[in-house]
């Protein structure tokens, strides 16, 4: 979320290895031999990209219980476009706590965030408030892999395989009270590790976001703990983040430490900083331009190329989420 919007510069680093391309090539190869996609993908994308070893993947941040990754793919969520290369997803990021403008620098600095141990407090208008250890959460709820589109308000877009579990599983466990109408999410506050949170910063840290309770209970709303069949790299929000793919990317808050159920619509960081530019709902909508640029088109992050596509209402998830906004 940009205070200054520049054309993407397609910076690609050699910092991270890519196994995604290799996976796709291997699939094409196997398909040509008549070995079907279903059998191949049943174990998740990384059933095929284990070559370098999960433990040595740069950016891998948590210590998952053995056997959790890769998770089985939920075939319900299909893409209309290729999966973005893993290398691009690990490098083309937004993480304002580390650097608000320089993406490579944010990737680098985010490696300093201590993500183990990590607790997530679920509190507010619930019958059973609780603090969870994030490792424990990953064992409590079955993890699944889902292919989702991702659309940043800056107009870049990706398609990626998240690993996680539906947010509603956690919300149901703590039993929301009838008075709960919204969900507030809060990210970490650690200026000693995150230089963007320095005392003079103009942002109201910690990063905070919100959803209406029925949005948060929707099947598409995911708590992600992994991507590309491995635990989340730090730059992508380790150890646990929200993913709401029908909304602009800033709603998908990274590295959360608290979820609070509340009665009134909670303030959000971007809505506080620039209310005329970033609303609470922020559903992807090609017909509503950002005050400083059009949202009609988007750019798929695609290695050294970029492919321009029409933006889809609700980022292509209209059929699934329409009924939330009747
Ligand atoms: N805590 C936190 N969460 C955040 C952000 C951030 O700066 N800090 N950036 C948001 C924005 S603008 C986007 S587009 C997505 C990017 O997620 P990715 O870097 O994993 O692709 O994270 C969102 N979540
Ligand atoms: Mo974004």
XYZ file of C-alpha atoms in Angstrom, residues 7-276:
270
model
C 5.359 1.112 -12.035
C 6.550 -2.292 -10.882
C 10.238 -2.686 -11.560
C 10.229 -6.488 -11.728
C 13.178 -6.780 -9.487
C 14.017 -10.442 -9.205
C 16.672 -11.640 -6.828
C 18.880 -14.650 -6.850
C 18.656 -14.736 -3.078
C 16.021 -17.448 -3.073
C 16.103 -20.683 -4.999
C 13.101 -21.516 -7.088
C 11.665 -24.956 -7.236
C 8.300 -23.862 -8.545
C 9.442 -23.726 -12.162
C 10.970 -27.112 -11.758
C 7.717 -28.441 -10.390
C 5.746 -27.137 -13.333
C 8.216 -28.548 -15.813
C 8.115 -31.877 -14.090
C 4.349 -31.905 -14.209
C 4.377 -31.185 -17.931
C 6.848 -34.005 -18.345
C 4.758 -36.477 -16.348
C 1.605 -35.389 -18.123
C 3.298 -36.113 -21.407
C 3.969 -39.618 -20.109
C 0.276 -39.962 -19.293
C 0.730 -39.748 -15.520
C -2.262 -37.664 -14.525
C -2.336 -34.448 -12.584
C -4.667 -35.761 -9.872
C -2.309 -38.429 -8.615
C 0.581 -36.057 -8.811
C -0.964 -33.129 -6.993
C -2.854 -35.072 -4.346
C -0.026 -34.654 -1.892
C 0.278 -30.930 -2.456
C 2.625 -29.008 -4.607
C 5.716 -29.749 -2.664
C 5.321 -33.449 -2.847
C 7.366 -32.762 -5.929
C 9.702 -30.003 -4.894
C 11.407 -31.417 -1.902
C 14.762 -31.535 -3.582
C 16.581 -28.929 -1.530
C 15.001 -29.965 1.763
C 12.470 -27.991 3.765
C 14.893 -27.246 6.584
C 17.368 -25.454 4.391
C 14.891 -23.259 2.543
C 15.973 -19.648 3.067
C 13.289 -17.761 4.884
C 11.742 -20.851 6.486
C 10.874 -19.587 9.917
C 8.967 -21.979 12.099
C 9.615 -25.466 13.347
C 6.666 -27.473 12.166
C 5.894 -30.859 13.627
C 7.267 -33.459 11.251
C 4.807 -34.579 8.610
C 2.614 -31.456 8.527
C 4.068 -30.109 5.282
C 3.223 -30.401 2.515
C -0.488 -30.572 3.326
C -3.011 -32.207 1.055
C -4.452 -29.868 -1.546
C -8.147 -28.981 -1.337
C -9.185 -29.342 -4.991
C -12.186 -27.070 -4.507
C -10.051 -23.991 -5.112
C -8.950 -23.778 -8.733
C -6.972 -21.139 -10.573
C -7.591 -19.575 -13.966
C -3.891 -18.699 -14.348
C -0.489 -20.254 -13.661
C 0.908 -20.414 -10.149
C 3.420 -17.605 -9.610
C 7.037 -18.700 -9.268
C 7.960 -19.271 -5.629
C 10.993 -17.067 -6.005
C 8.808 -14.123 -7.008
C 6.380 -14.608 -4.125
C 9.265 -14.727 -1.640
C 10.835 -11.581 -3.007
C 8.070 -9.302 -4.225
C 6.425 -8.430 -0.909
C 4.936 -5.667 1.181
C 6.007 -5.571 4.827
C 5.892 -2.031 6.160
C 7.218 -2.939 9.601
C 10.556 -3.605 7.892
C 10.571 -1.178 4.986
C 7.637 0.724 3.534
C 9.069 1.157 0.049
C 12.110 -1.019 -0.624
C 10.900 -4.588 -1.169
C 14.334 -6.304 -1.246
C 15.263 -4.512 1.961
C 12.020 -5.585 3.634
C 12.747 -9.200 2.669
C 16.200 -8.962 4.155
C 15.258 -7.164 7.372
C 12.252 -9.386 8.042
C 14.637 -12.322 8.560
C 15.416 -10.753 11.959
C 11.903 -11.266 13.291
C 11.832 -13.904 16.027
C 8.943 -16.174 15.085
C 9.516 -19.006 17.538
C 7.989 -19.316 20.068
C 4.828 -17.426 19.059
C 1.471 -17.184 20.726
C -1.865 -16.043 19.358
C -4.378 -14.589 21.795
C -8.067 -14.930 20.914
C -10.121 -12.656 23.084
C -12.996 -10.177 23.382
C -16.652 -11.129 22.982
C -16.192 -14.908 23.179
C -17.244 -17.529 25.689
C -13.821 -19.138 25.894
C -10.949 -16.656 25.432
C -7.620 -18.432 25.033
C -4.009 -18.014 24.103
C -2.705 -20.593 21.652
C 0.770 -21.681 20.809
C 1.052 -21.469 17.040
C 2.774 -24.841 16.740
C -0.088 -26.379 18.640
C -2.658 -24.725 16.358
C -1.049 -26.364 13.353
C -1.612 -29.754 14.911
C -5.094 -29.025 16.239
C -6.685 -28.128 12.893
C -6.046 -30.200 9.791
C -3.849 -28.210 7.413
C -4.794 -28.026 3.765
C -3.306 -26.462 0.665
C -5.378 -23.982 -1.347
C -4.564 -22.231 -4.611
C -5.649 -18.591 -4.250
C -5.281 -15.454 -6.313
C -3.743 -12.463 -4.532
C -4.361 -8.877 -5.603
C -2.497 -5.947 -4.080
C -4.186 -2.558 -4.227
C -1.016 -1.348 -6.004
C -2.248 -3.435 -9.028
C 0.232 -6.299 -8.888
C -1.165 -9.791 -8.560
C -0.049 -13.353 -7.927
C -1.464 -16.848 -7.638
C -0.115 -19.059 -4.912
C -0.528 -22.240 -2.897
C -1.178 -21.342 0.742
C -1.173 -23.902 3.521
C -3.442 -23.296 6.487
C -6.895 -23.828 7.954
C -10.158 -21.882 7.797
C -10.257 -18.996 10.277
C -13.755 -20.069 11.325
C -12.371 -23.244 12.912
C -10.493 -21.129 15.432
C -13.376 -18.663 15.915
C -15.868 -21.464 16.513
C -13.573 -23.015 19.084
C -13.667 -19.901 21.301
C -17.457 -19.541 20.819
C -18.310 -15.964 19.762
C -21.037 -14.286 21.837
C -24.194 -12.971 20.139
C -22.918 -9.421 20.651
C -19.768 -10.053 18.537
C -20.151 -8.414 15.123
C -16.577 -7.751 13.959
C -13.142 -9.313 14.257
C -10.044 -7.254 14.926
C -6.566 -8.557 14.054
C -3.329 -7.251 15.514
C 0.203 -7.875 14.328
C 3.400 -7.816 16.429
C 4.947 -4.688 17.971
C 8.711 -5.097 18.165
C 10.692 -1.988 17.219
C 13.927 -3.732 18.218
C 13.435 -6.214 15.376
C 11.349 -4.179 12.945
C 13.065 -0.888 12.061
C 9.918 0.528 10.417
C 8.349 0.653 13.891
C 10.847 3.233 15.157
C 9.373 5.743 17.598
C 9.168 8.564 15.037
C 7.255 6.449 12.496
C 4.158 8.030 11.007
C 2.261 4.727 11.010
C 0.037 3.772 13.953
C 1.790 0.489 14.832
C 1.153 -2.322 15.398
C -0.427 -3.190 12.024
C -4.102 -3.852 12.629
C -6.961 -4.946 10.426
C -10.557 -6.061 10.682
C -13.352 -8.077 9.107
C -17.053 -8.312 9.718
C -17.760 -11.500 11.662
C -19.670 -13.138 8.783
C -16.738 -12.399 6.451
C -14.330 -13.928 8.945
C -16.517 -17.048 9.200
C -16.592 -17.464 5.406
C -14.921 -20.616 4.136
C -12.488 -18.597 1.980
C -11.016 -16.743 4.989
C -7.856 -18.646 5.804
C -5.271 -18.592 8.554
C -2.119 -19.438 6.615
C 0.904 -21.027 8.245
C 2.648 -22.100 5.055
C 3.145 -21.498 1.360
C 4.530 -23.700 -1.451
C 4.303 -26.712 0.812
C 6.647 -25.298 3.489
C 6.092 -23.249 6.651
C 5.706 -19.533 5.871
C 8.927 -17.644 5.189
C 9.314 -14.668 7.476
C 8.771 -12.164 4.667
C 5.391 -13.718 3.842
C 4.029 -13.401 7.381
C 5.448 -16.219 9.521
C 4.360 -17.845 11.632
C 0.657 -17.164 10.989
C -1.283 -14.679 8.859
C -4.738 -13.980 7.526
C -5.584 -14.571 3.841
C -8.805 -13.071 2.453
C -8.384 -13.406 -1.324
C -11.483 -11.435 -2.420
C -10.100 -8.282 -0.780
C -7.086 -6.109 -1.550
C -3.883 -7.562 -0.125
C -3.546 -5.176 2.818
C -6.502 -6.885 4.481
C -4.434 -10.101 4.649
C -2.511 -9.154 7.774
C 0.807 -10.904 8.445
C 2.327 -12.246 11.667
C -0.697 -11.849 13.912
C -0.497 -12.014 17.705
C -4.093 -11.218 18.623
C -7.631 -11.744 17.372
C -10.338 -9.845 19.212
C -14.091 -10.169 18.687
C -15.784 -6.811 19.062
C -19.149 -5.145 18.679
C -18.206 -2.099 16.601
C -16.318 -1.868 13.317
C -12.662 -1.692 14.398
C -10.200 0.886 13.045
C -7.656 -0.417 10.533
C -4.155 0.900 9.921
C -4.708 1.900 6.289
C -8.127 3.363 6.889
C -6.648 5.486 9.676
C -3.662 6.635 7.606
C -5.609 7.446 4.411
C -9.378 7.084 4.881
C -10.195 8.454 1.425
